[in-house]
Coordinates of C-alpha atoms in Angstrom, one line a residue:
Chain A
M11 CA 122.5 119.1 53.6
I12 CA 121.6 121.1 56.5
D13 CA 120.7 124.2 55.6
F14 CA 121.0 126.3 59.3
G15 CA 119.6 129.5 57.6
K16 CA 116.2 127.6 56.8
M17 CA 116.4 125.6 60.4
R18 CA 116.3 128.9 62.2
N19 CA 113.5 130.7 60.1
V20 CA 111.2 127.1 60.1
L21 CA 112.0 128.0 63.8
G22 CA 111.2 131.0 64.1
Q23 CA 107.9 131.3 62.0
N24 CA 106.9 128.2 64.1
F25 CA 107.6 129.0 67.5
T26 CA 104.3 129.0 69.1
F27 CA 103.2 125.9 67.6
I28 CA 106.4 123.8 68.1
I29 CA 106.0 125.2 72.2
Y30 CA 102.7 124.0 72.2
A31 CA 103.4 120.7 70.8
I32 CA 105.7 120.0 73.0
I33 CA 103.1 121.2 75.8
T34 CA 101.5 118.2 74.5
T35 CA 104.2 115.2 74.3
V36 CA 105.0 116.2 78.1
I37 CA 101.5 115.8 79.3
L38 CA 101.1 113.3 77.3
A39 CA 103.9 111.7 79.2
I40 CA 103.8 112.4 82.2
V41 CA 99.5 112.0 82.5
G42 CA 100.3 108.6 81.0
T43 CA 102.7 107.2 83.3
F44 CA 101.5 108.7 86.3
V45 CA 97.7 107.7 85.8
G46 CA 99.0 104.7 84.0
L47 CA 100.9 103.7 87.5
F48 CA 98.4 104.6 89.4
L49 CA 95.7 102.0 87.4
G50 CA 99.4 99.5 87.1
I51 CA 98.6 99.3 90.9
F52 CA 95.4 97.9 90.9
L53 CA 96.7 95.5 87.9
A54 CA 99.3 94.2 90.0
Y55 CA 97.5 94.1 93.1
G56 CA 95.0 92.1 90.9
K57 CA 97.6 89.8 89.2
N58 CA 99.4 89.3 92.7
L59 CA 96.1 87.8 94.3
K60 CA 96.3 84.3 96.1
T61 CA 93.3 81.7 96.8
K62 CA 93.8 80.3 100.6
E63 CA 92.6 77.2 101.8
M64 CA 90.2 78.8 104.0
D65 CA 88.2 81.2 101.3
N66 CA 85.2 79.4 100.3
G67 CA 84.4 78.6 96.8
A68 CA 82.7 81.7 95.8
V69 CA 85.4 83.9 97.0
K70 CA 88.2 81.5 94.7
T71 CA 86.1 82.2 91.9
F72 CA 86.1 85.5 92.4
K73 CA 89.5 85.9 92.7
Y74 CA 89.9 83.4 89.8
I75 CA 88.2 85.7 87.4
I76 CA 89.6 89.1 88.9
K77 CA 93.4 87.7 88.2
G78 CA 92.4 86.0 84.7
I79 CA 90.9 89.8 83.0
C80 CA 94.0 91.2 84.8
S81 CA 96.0 89.1 83.2
I82 CA 94.1 89.0 79.9
Y83 CA 94.5 93.0 79.6
S84 CA 98.0 93.0 80.4
T85 CA 98.6 90.1 78.1
V86 CA 96.5 92.0 75.2
L87 CA 98.0 95.6 75.7
R88 CA 101.5 94.6 75.6
G89 CA 101.6 92.7 72.8
T90 CA 100.2 94.7 70.0
P91 CA 101.7 98.2 69.2
M92 CA 100.2 101.3 70.6
M93 CA 100.1 102.7 67.2
V94 CA 97.1 99.3 66.4
Q95 CA 95.3 100.3 70.0
A96 CA 95.1 104.4 69.1
L97 CA 93.8 103.5 65.6
I98 CA 91.1 101.1 66.9
F99 CA 90.1 103.1 69.9
K100 CA 89.5 105.9 67.0
F101 CA 87.2 103.4 64.8
G102 CA 86.3 101.4 67.5
S103 CA 84.7 104.4 69.4
Q104 CA 83.4 106.2 66.1
A105 CA 81.3 103.3 65.8
L106 CA 80.2 103.6 69.1
G107 CA 79.1 107.5 67.5
L108 CA 81.8 108.4 69.4
N109 CA 84.2 110.6 66.6
W110 CA 86.9 112.4 69.2
G111 CA 87.4 115.2 66.7
D112 CA 84.1 117.0 67.5
I113 CA 85.7 118.1 70.9
Y114 CA 87.4 121.2 71.1
F115 CA 87.4 124.6 72.3
Q116 CA 87.1 128.6 71.6
G117 CA 90.5 130.0 71.1
E118 CA 94.0 129.1 72.1
V119 CA 93.4 126.4 74.4
N120 CA 92.4 124.4 71.2
N121 CA 96.3 123.8 70.2
V122 CA 96.8 121.9 73.4
F123 CA 93.7 120.5 74.7
N124 CA 91.4 118.9 72.1
G125 CA 89.2 116.0 71.3
W126 CA 92.4 113.9 69.6
F127 CA 94.3 114.9 72.6
F128 CA 91.8 113.5 75.2
A129 CA 91.4 110.5 72.9
G130 CA 95.4 110.1 72.8
L131 CA 95.9 110.4 76.1
I132 CA 93.8 107.1 77.4
V133 CA 95.2 105.3 75.1
I134 CA 98.9 105.6 76.4
T135 CA 97.7 105.7 79.8
F136 CA 96.1 102.2 79.2
N137 CA 99.0 101.3 77.5
T138 CA 101.5 102.4 79.7
A139 CA 99.0 100.3 82.9
A140 CA 100.0 97.1 81.4
Y141 CA 103.3 98.0 81.8
M142 CA 103.1 99.3 85.0
G143 CA 101.3 96.6 86.6
E144 CA 104.2 94.1 85.7
I145 CA 106.9 96.8 87.5
V146 CA 104.5 97.2 90.3
K147 CA 103.8 93.7 90.4
S148 CA 107.9 92.3 90.4
G149 CA 108.5 95.7 92.9
L150 CA 105.9 94.1 95.4
N151 CA 107.5 90.1 95.9
G152 CA 110.9 92.0 96.1
V153 CA 109.8 93.1 99.0
D154 CA 111.0 90.9 102.1
Q155 CA 108.4 88.7 103.7
G156 CA 109.4 89.5 106.8
Q157 CA 108.3 93.3 106.5
F158 CA 105.0 92.0 105.9
E159 CA 105.1 89.9 108.8
G160 CA 106.6 92.1 111.4
A161 CA 103.9 94.5 110.8
R162 CA 100.8 91.5 110.9
S163 CA 102.7 90.7 114.1
L164 CA 102.0 94.1 115.5
G165 CA 98.3 93.9 115.0
M166 CA 98.2 96.0 111.7
S167 CA 95.7 95.0 109.3
A168 CA 96.9 93.2 105.6
L169 CA 95.6 96.6 103.6
R170 CA 97.0 98.9 106.0
T171 CA 100.2 97.0 105.8
S172 CA 100.6 97.0 102.4
F173 CA 99.8 100.9 102.0
S174 CA 101.8 101.7 104.8
I175 CA 104.9 99.2 104.3
I176 CA 105.1 96.7 101.3
L177 CA 103.8 99.5 98.8
P178 CA 106.4 102.7 99.4
Q179 CA 108.9 100.1 99.3
A180 CA 107.6 98.4 96.6
L181 CA 107.3 102.0 94.3
K182 CA 110.8 103.3 95.8
N183 CA 112.4 99.5 94.8
S184 CA 111.1 99.7 90.9
L185 CA 111.8 104.0 90.7
P186 CA 113.8 103.6 87.7
T187 CA 112.0 101.4 85.9
I188 CA 108.9 103.7 86.5
G189 CA 111.4 106.7 85.0
N190 CA 112.4 104.2 82.6
E191 CA 108.6 104.0 80.9
L192 CA 108.6 107.9 81.4
I193 CA 111.1 108.5 79.0
V194 CA 109.6 105.9 76.7
N195 CA 106.2 107.3 76.9
I196 CA 108.2 110.5 76.2
K197 CA 109.3 109.4 72.8
D198 CA 107.0 107.0 72.2
S199 CA 104.0 109.4 72.1
S200 CA 104.6 110.3 68.6
V201 CA 102.7 107.2 67.4
L202 CA 100.1 108.8 68.3
N203 CA 100.2 111.4 65.5
V204 CA 98.1 108.1 64.0
I205 CA 95.3 109.5 65.2
S206 CA 95.6 113.4 64.6
V207 CA 97.0 114.3 68.7
T208 CA 99.1 117.3 67.4
E209 CA 102.4 116.2 69.4
L210 CA 106.2 117.1 68.6
F211 CA 106.6 114.9 66.3
Y212 CA 103.3 115.2 64.1
R213 CA 103.6 119.5 64.2
M214 CA 107.0 118.9 63.2
D215 CA 106.0 116.2 60.4
L216 CA 103.5 119.3 58.9
I217 CA 106.0 121.7 59.4
A218 CA 108.1 119.9 57.2
G219 CA 105.7 119.5 54.3
K220 CA 104.9 123.3 54.6
N221 CA 108.4 124.4 54.2
F222 CA 110.0 121.6 52.5
A223 CA 112.4 121.5 54.9
Y224 CA 112.2 118.0 55.8
M225 CA 115.7 117.0 56.9
E226 CA 115.7 120.5 59.5
C227 CA 112.4 119.4 60.9
Y228 CA 113.2 115.9 61.7
L229 CA 116.6 117.4 63.1
I230 CA 114.6 119.8 65.3
A231 CA 112.1 117.6 66.2
A232 CA 115.6 114.7 67.5
I233 CA 117.5 117.8 69.2
I234 CA 113.8 118.1 71.4
Y235 CA 113.3 115.2 72.1
L236 CA 116.8 114.9 73.5
L237 CA 116.6 117.5 75.6
L238 CA 113.4 116.7 76.9
T239 CA 114.4 112.9 77.8
L240 CA 117.9 114.2 79.3
I241 CA 115.9 116.8 81.6
A242 CA 113.5 113.8 82.6
T243 CA 116.7 112.0 83.7
G244 CA 117.9 114.8 85.7
V245 CA 114.2 115.1 87.4
L246 CA 114.3 111.1 88.1
K247 CA 118.0 111.2 89.5
L248 CA 117.6 114.1 91.8
I249 CA 113.6 111.7 93.0
E250 CA 115.8 108.9 93.6
K251 CA 118.4 110.6 95.3
K252 CA 115.6 112.0 97.4
M253 CA 114.4 109.5 97.9
D254 CA 117.7 107.6 99.2
G255 CA 117.6 110.1 102.3
V256 CA 121.0 111.7 100.4
K257 CA 121.3 116.0 100.6
F258 CA 121.0 117.4 97.2
S259 CA 121.8 120.8 96.4
F260 CA 120.6 122.9 93.3
N261 CA 123.9 124.9 92.6
P262 CA 125.5 123.7 89.8
F263 CA 129.1 125.3 91.2
R264 CA 129.6 123.6 94.4
F265 CA 132.6 121.8 95.2
R266 CA 132.0 118.6 95.6
R267 CA 134.2 116.1 97.1
S268 CA 135.0 113.4 94.9
F269 CA 134.9 110.3 97.5
K270 CA 133.6 110.5 101.0
I271 CA 136.4 110.5 103.9
Chain B
M19 CA 98.6 81.2 141.8
S20 CA 100.0 83.1 139.1
E21 CA 97.5 83.6 136.9
L22 CA 97.0 82.1 133.1
L23 CA 97.8 83.7 130.5
L24 CA 98.3 82.2 127.1
K25 CA 96.9 78.1 126.5
I26 CA 97.9 75.6 124.1
E27 CA 96.6 72.3 123.0
N28 CA 97.7 69.8 121.1
I29 CA 99.2 72.1 118.2
A30 CA 99.6 70.7 115.2
K31 CA 101.0 71.8 112.1
F32 CA 101.7 69.6 108.9
F33 CA 102.9 71.0 105.4
G34 CA 102.0 68.6 103.0
P35 CA 103.5 65.1 103.6
L36 CA 106.2 67.3 106.4
K37 CA 104.6 67.4 110.1
V38 CA 106.7 70.1 111.8
L39 CA 104.6 69.7 114.6
K40 CA 103.1 66.9 115.8
D41 CA 101.5 67.4 119.2
I42 CA 102.4 70.7 121.5
S43 CA 100.9 71.7 124.9
L44 CA 102.2 74.0 127.1
D45 CA 100.1 76.6 129.5
V46 CA 102.5 79.7 129.7
N47 CA 101.1 82.3 133.1
K48 CA 101.7 85.5 134.1
G49 CA 105.3 86.5 134.1
D50 CA 106.3 83.0 133.2
V51 CA 109.9 82.9 131.1
I52 CA 110.3 80.3 129.0
A53 CA 112.9 78.9 127.0
I54 CA 112.6 76.8 124.3
I55 CA 116.1 75.0 123.0
G56 CA 116.1 71.7 120.8
P57 CA 117.7 71.5 117.6
S58 CA 117.6 72.8 114.6
G59 CA 114.5 72.0 112.4
S60 CA 112.6 71.0 115.0
G61 CA 109.8 72.8 114.7
K62 CA 110.2 75.8 117.3
S63 CA 110.3 78.9 115.5
T64 CA 107.3 77.4 113.4
F65 CA 105.2 76.8 116.7
L66 CA 106.1 80.1 117.9
R67 CA 104.5 81.6 114.8
C68 CA 101.7 79.4 115.6
L69 CA 100.7 81.5 118.5
N70 CA 100.3 84.6 116.6
L71 CA 98.2 83.1 114.2
L72 CA 101.6 84.2 111.2
E73 CA 101.4 80.3 110.3
T74 CA 97.5 79.1 110.7
P75 CA 98.1 75.3 112.9
T76 CA 96.8 72.4 110.9
R77 CA 95.1 71.6 114.1
G78 CA 94.4 72.6 117.7
R79 CA 93.3 75.1 120.2
L80 CA 94.6 78.0 121.7
E81 CA 93.0 80.3 124.5
F82 CA 94.7 84.0 125.6
K83 CA 93.2 85.3 128.3
G84 CA 91.2 82.7 128.9
E85 CA 89.6 84.0 125.3
E86 CA 89.5 80.6 122.6
Y87 CA 91.2 82.2 119.5
F88 CA 91.7 79.1 117.6
N89 CA 90.1 75.5 117.6
I90 CA 90.1 72.7 114.9
S91 CA 89.3 69.4 116.5
K92 CA 89.6 67.6 113.2
C93 CA 91.6 68.1 110.6
K94 CA 91.2 66.6 107.0
D95 CA 94.8 64.6 106.8
D96 CA 92.3 62.3 109.8
F97 CA 90.4 60.9 107.5
V98 CA 92.2 60.3 105.2
D99 CA 92.5 56.0 104.6
Y100 CA 96.4 56.0 105.2
K101 CA 96.2 52.3 105.5
R102 CA 94.3 51.4 101.8
Y103 CA 96.1 54.8 100.6
V104 CA 99.5 53.4 101.1
H105 CA 98.8 49.8 100.3
D106 CA 96.9 51.0 97.1
Y107 CA 99.5 53.7 96.7
N108 CA 101.8 50.2 96.7
A109 CA 100.3 48.3 94.5
Y110 CA 100.1 50.7 92.2
K111 CA 103.7 51.8 91.0
E112 CA 104.3 47.9 90.9
L113 CA 102.3 48.1 88.0
Y114 CA 103.2 51.3 86.5
I115 CA 107.0 49.6 86.7
E116 CA 105.4 46.7 85.2
K117 CA 103.7 48.0 82.1
E118 CA 106.0 50.6 81.5
D119 CA 108.8 47.6 80.6
N120 CA 106.5 46.0 78.6
Y121 CA 106.3 48.9 76.3
A122 CA 109.6 49.8 76.7
I123 CA 111.2 45.8 75.7
F124 CA 108.8 46.1 72.7
Q125 CA 109.7 49.4 71.4
N126 CA 113.7 48.6 72.0
K127 CA 113.5 45.2 70.5
Y128 CA 111.5 47.0 67.4
L129 CA 113.8 49.8 67.5
E130 CA 116.6 47.6 67.2
D131 CA 116.0 45.9 64.1
K132 CA 113.1 47.7 62.1
K133 CA 112.4 45.6 59.1
K134 CA 112.3 42.3 61.2
Y135 CA 110.5 42.8 63.4
K136 CA 107.3 44.9 61.4
S137 CA 105.0 42.1 62.4
L138 CA 105.4 43.7 65.9
K139 CA 103.8 47.3 65.5
S140 CA 100.2 46.5 66.7
E141 CA 101.1 45.2 69.5
I142 CA 103.5 47.5 70.6
K143 CA 100.5 50.7 70.1
Q144 CA 98.8 48.1 72.8
K145 CA 100.9 48.0 75.0
K146 CA 101.4 51.7 74.5
K147 CA 97.9 52.7 75.3
E148 CA 98.1 50.4 78.5
F149 CA 100.8 52.0 80.2
Y150 CA 99.5 55.1 79.2
Y151 CA 96.2 54.4 81.0
V152 CA 97.8 53.6 83.9
K153 CA 99.9 56.1 83.6
K154 CA 96.8 58.1 83.2
H155 CA 94.5 57.1 86.3
P156 CA 97.1 56.9 89.2
V157 CA 96.4 56.5 92.8
L158 CA 95.6 60.1 94.3
K159 CA 95.2 61.0 98.1
E160 CA 91.5 62.5 97.7
K161 CA 89.8 59.5 96.9
Y162 CA 90.8 58.5 100.4
F163 CA 89.5 61.2 102.4
D164 CA 85.9 60.5 103.6
N165 CA 84.7 63.8 103.0
D166 CA 81.3 62.7 105.0
A167 CA 82.7 62.0 107.9
Y168 CA 84.7 65.4 108.0
K169 CA 82.1 67.2 107.7
N170 CA 79.9 65.5 110.2
A171 CA 82.9 65.6 112.5
I172 CA 82.6 69.4 111.9
K173 CA 79.1 69.8 112.5
E174 CA 79.7 68.6 115.8
N175 CA 82.6 70.4 117.0
P176 CA 83.0 72.9 114.7
N177 CA 86.3 74.9 113.6
I178 CA 86.4 77.8 115.0
I179 CA 88.7 80.3 113.3
I180 CA 87.9 84.8 114.6
P181 CA 87.6 86.7 112.3
S182 CA 90.6 88.8 111.5
K183 CA 89.9 92.2 112.7
K184 CA 90.2 90.0 116.2
I185 CA 93.1 88.2 115.3
N186 CA 94.5 91.3 114.9
E187 CA 93.4 92.5 118.5
I188 CA 95.6 89.5 119.8
R189 CA 98.7 90.3 118.2
S190 CA 98.6 93.6 119.2
K191 CA 98.6 92.8 122.8
M192 CA 101.1 89.1 122.2
G193 CA 104.8 91.2 120.5
M194 CA 106.8 89.5 118.5
V195 CA 111.2 90.0 118.2
F196 CA 112.1 87.8 114.4
Q197 CA 115.7 86.8 113.9
S198 CA 115.9 88.7 110.8
F199 CA 114.7 92.5 112.5
N200 CA 112.3 92.8 110.1
L201 CA 112.1 96.6 110.9
F202 CA 110.3 98.9 108.5
N203 CA 113.0 100.0 106.5
N204 CA 110.9 102.7 104.4
Y205 CA 110.7 104.7 108.4
D206 CA 113.3 105.6 110.5
V207 CA 113.8 104.1 114.3
L208 CA 111.4 106.5 116.0
N209 CA 108.6 106.3 113.1
N210 CA 108.7 102.1 113.4
C211 CA 108.0 102.7 116.8
I212 CA 104.9 105.1 116.3
L213 CA 103.5 103.8 113.2
A214 CA 102.0 100.7 114.7
Q215 CA 100.6 103.1 117.6
T216 CA 98.8 105.2 115.8
K217 CA 97.4 103.0 113.3
V218 CA 96.2 100.0 115.4
L219 CA 96.0 101.6 118.8
K220 CA 94.8 104.9 117.4
R221 CA 97.2 107.2 119.8
K222 CA 97.9 110.8 119.2
Y223 CA 101.1 111.2 117.4
N224 CA 102.5 113.5 119.8
E225 CA 101.8 110.6 122.6
A226 CA 102.5 108.1 120.4
K227 CA 105.8 109.6 120.8
E228 CA 106.9 109.9 124.3
I229 CA 105.7 106.2 124.7
A230 CA 108.1 105.4 121.7
V231 CA 110.8 107.6 123.4
Q232 CA 110.6 106.4 127.0
Y233 CA 111.5 102.7 125.5
L234 CA 113.8 103.7 123.2
T235 CA 115.7 104.9 126.6
Q236 CA 114.8 101.8 127.9
V237 CA 116.7 100.0 125.2
N238 CA 119.4 102.7 125.4
M239 CA 118.8 104.0 122.1
Q240 CA 117.5 107.4 122.6
D241 CA 121.0 109.0 120.8
R242 CA 120.2 107.6 117.2
M243 CA 116.2 108.2 117.1
N244 CA 116.3 109.6 114.0
Y245 CA 118.4 107.6 112.3
K246 CA 117.4 105.3 109.0
I247 CA 117.7 101.0 109.9
R248 CA 120.1 100.4 106.7
E249 CA 122.0 102.4 109.3
L250 CA 122.0 100.7 112.5
S251 CA 124.4 97.5 113.5
G252 CA 122.3 94.2 114.2
G253 CA 122.6 94.3 117.6
Q254 CA 120.7 98.1 117.2
K255 CA 118.4 96.9 114.7
Q256 CA 117.0 94.1 117.5
R257 CA 116.9 96.0 120.5
V258 CA 114.9 99.0 118.2
A259 CA 112.7 95.9 117.3
I260 CA 111.8 95.0 121.0
A261 CA 111.2 98.6 121.8
R262 CA 108.8 99.0 118.6
S263 CA 106.6 95.6 120.3
L264 CA 107.4 97.3 123.5
C265 CA 105.3 100.3 122.2
M266 CA 101.9 98.2 122.0
D267 CA 102.3 97.6 125.9
P268 CA 102.1 93.9 125.2
E269 CA 101.1 91.2 128.0
I270 CA 103.6 88.6 126.4
I271 CA 106.5 89.1 123.3
L272 CA 107.7 85.8 121.8
F273 CA 111.1 86.3 120.6
D274 CA 112.0 83.8 117.8
E275 CA 115.7 83.6 117.8
P276 CA 116.5 86.8 118.7
T277 CA 120.2 87.1 118.9
S278 CA 120.7 84.6 115.8
A279 CA 122.3 86.4 113.5
L280 CA 124.3 88.5 115.9
D281 CA 128.0 88.4 116.9
P282 CA 128.9 87.8 120.6
E283 CA 129.1 91.5 121.6
M284 CA 126.1 92.3 120.3
V285 CA 124.0 89.4 121.3
G286 CA 125.5 90.5 125.2
E287 CA 123.3 94.0 124.3
V288 CA 120.4 91.9 123.1
L289 CA 120.3 89.9 126.3
E290 CA 121.3 92.4 128.7
V291 CA 118.1 94.2 127.4
M292 CA 116.0 90.5 127.9
K293 CA 117.4 90.2 131.1
N294 CA 115.6 93.3 132.4
L295 CA 112.4 92.8 130.8
A296 CA 112.4 89.9 132.9
N297 CA 112.6 91.4 135.8
Q298 CA 110.0 93.8 135.2
G299 CA 107.9 91.0 135.1
M300 CA 107.5 90.5 131.5
T301 CA 106.3 87.6 130.0
M302 CA 108.2 86.1 127.5
I303 CA 108.9 83.2 125.2
V304 CA 112.3 82.8 124.0
V305 CA 113.1 80.3 121.3
T306 CA 117.3 80.2 122.3
H307 CA 120.4 79.2 121.2
E308 CA 122.1 80.4 124.5
M309 CA 122.1 77.7 127.2
N310 CA 123.2 80.8 129.1
F311 CA 120.3 82.7 128.6
A312 CA 117.9 79.6 128.8
K313 CA 120.0 78.5 132.2
N314 CA 120.3 82.4 134.1
V315 CA 116.8 83.9 133.3
S316 CA 113.8 82.2 132.1
N317 CA 111.8 79.7 134.6
K318 CA 110.6 76.7 132.8
V319 CA 112.5 75.4 129.7
V320 CA 111.3 73.1 127.1
F321 CA 113.5 71.2 124.7
M322 CA 111.2 70.0 122.0
E323 CA 112.4 67.5 118.8
N324 CA 110.6 66.0 115.9
G325 CA 107.6 68.0 116.8
Y326 CA 107.2 67.0 120.4
I327 CA 107.7 68.1 123.2
V328 CA 110.2 65.9 124.8
E329 CA 110.8 67.0 128.2
S330 CA 109.9 70.1 130.0
G331 CA 111.2 71.4 133.8
T332 CA 113.0 74.0 135.7
P333 CA 116.3 75.2 134.1
E334 CA 117.7 73.5 136.9
D335 CA 116.3 70.9 135.9
I336 CA 117.1 69.9 132.9
F337 CA 120.3 71.4 132.7
N338 CA 121.5 69.4 135.8
N339 CA 119.9 66.7 135.8
P340 CA 117.8 65.6 132.9
K341 CA 115.6 62.7 132.7
E342 CA 115.6 61.7 129.1
E343 CA 118.5 60.4 127.0
R344 CA 117.8 62.6 124.0
T345 CA 118.3 65.6 126.3
K346 CA 121.2 64.6 128.0
Q347 CA 123.1 63.9 123.9
F348 CA 121.6 67.4 122.5
L349 CA 123.0 69.4 125.9
Q350 CA 126.5 67.1 125.6
L351 CA 125.8 66.0 129.7
K352 CA 127.8 62.3 130.4

């Protein structure tokens, strides 16, 4: 069923294209996750806005509007598939006169950075932001209220407290979920093939059709996705340990005690 | 004559219908160590939190070193016509029950035998309509709130709520130590003491570090400066918290049950630090259940219950011959 010789041939002939596709996937996932996280922080603060009794009418209305926009954003973006969002984005921008396919660079760079790549990056970023908003919001709410009071009692302003005390703890607590989102993004970037972003799945699909080697190509894609997610998991574990203050070593041959004395 | 540091006038705090603080006035002079005692739930902690506006009082006036930083003489609750409200509310309750019963009786009768009471159907509809009309129009407190009178009263003596920048300035001069420590978990011991100095007082890092080391040494934590917060015991955490507030050079420190979460051994080490502070002439307000501390260290004891100050005086007076019956009962003196 699986022709390993064919598999090797396919790999050998299209090696550079596969590497470009891997780079595309990785950049989509990493940039999408972290810019999404950045936007998600604003979204979380928007959703967490609370009206105070002291606020006057204008401030209250402003807060309600911001809160409403944030919750509509996350409801819509979380409630529709990314594939549909990508297509709407593609044809929507075409209707406005912007064809992403027109943007291209000369030379090898075009294999990764082309118009469709940027379109895909925007879609994945704004899609991730909706999820990140929810993740960061729960992280913010999970931080003990006492931390806030402790900082305020020392005379720190609300903004300063948020950035120095609350947000770092919230992000640390939600790091596993953020990492999860990165792994999901590595895999889910494959749906961007509908707007012809040449990421890993789309490239392997093209190669499969050209060489009539479907099983082989999809198997290669699956293995590469698995490797990417395994690497991501490992890196995230190291970051988590580092944030926990536990010293770690990169040497895999180092003898480790199995329990602490 | 000692200098008046903090003037507290007629502080009240309501959480909706719950009146936690009713009317509290207290003068704090420089160098005073005031112990606030009282049963749990009597509003001691709320009172302390009202002083640095972590909790906004409903009514009252606060003054720090002759500078007014909070003044609300009239609150909205003062303009609600409670007599009429309670009267109307009771009448409404009776009407509601009556209409509900009326509807329920007919409805049950109908359900018993649908064929027999078929003629009742239109009547039931009428009763249902009446009941839901009453249900939809409850007696609201807002109707009894005299908005014009409230606005006029505010015009005469406007509420003073100073800008948040000024509040932060006053808070930095008013240290606070919490029952649950509230140290910053994302910094180590030393940086917990440095952070607010550099961000609020704009000190240079090295200068702030020197000051932090000095105060950490004072509370006997000099050899744990690079520890994480979670690696400390409760008593050590509380001592770091005291050092953290001392670093801001406060004029007064508020202690909110600093020893309630600790075991007897740790209570000893924290009380030792507080005793030293008192001897150095630091002004302190201590909410505490440690009667021995109140007796030996403080120079004024305040007994609070139900949002009022029941009795206040020197520790000798309060502990040896209290005037009020309730104080005797609380201290279990016979």
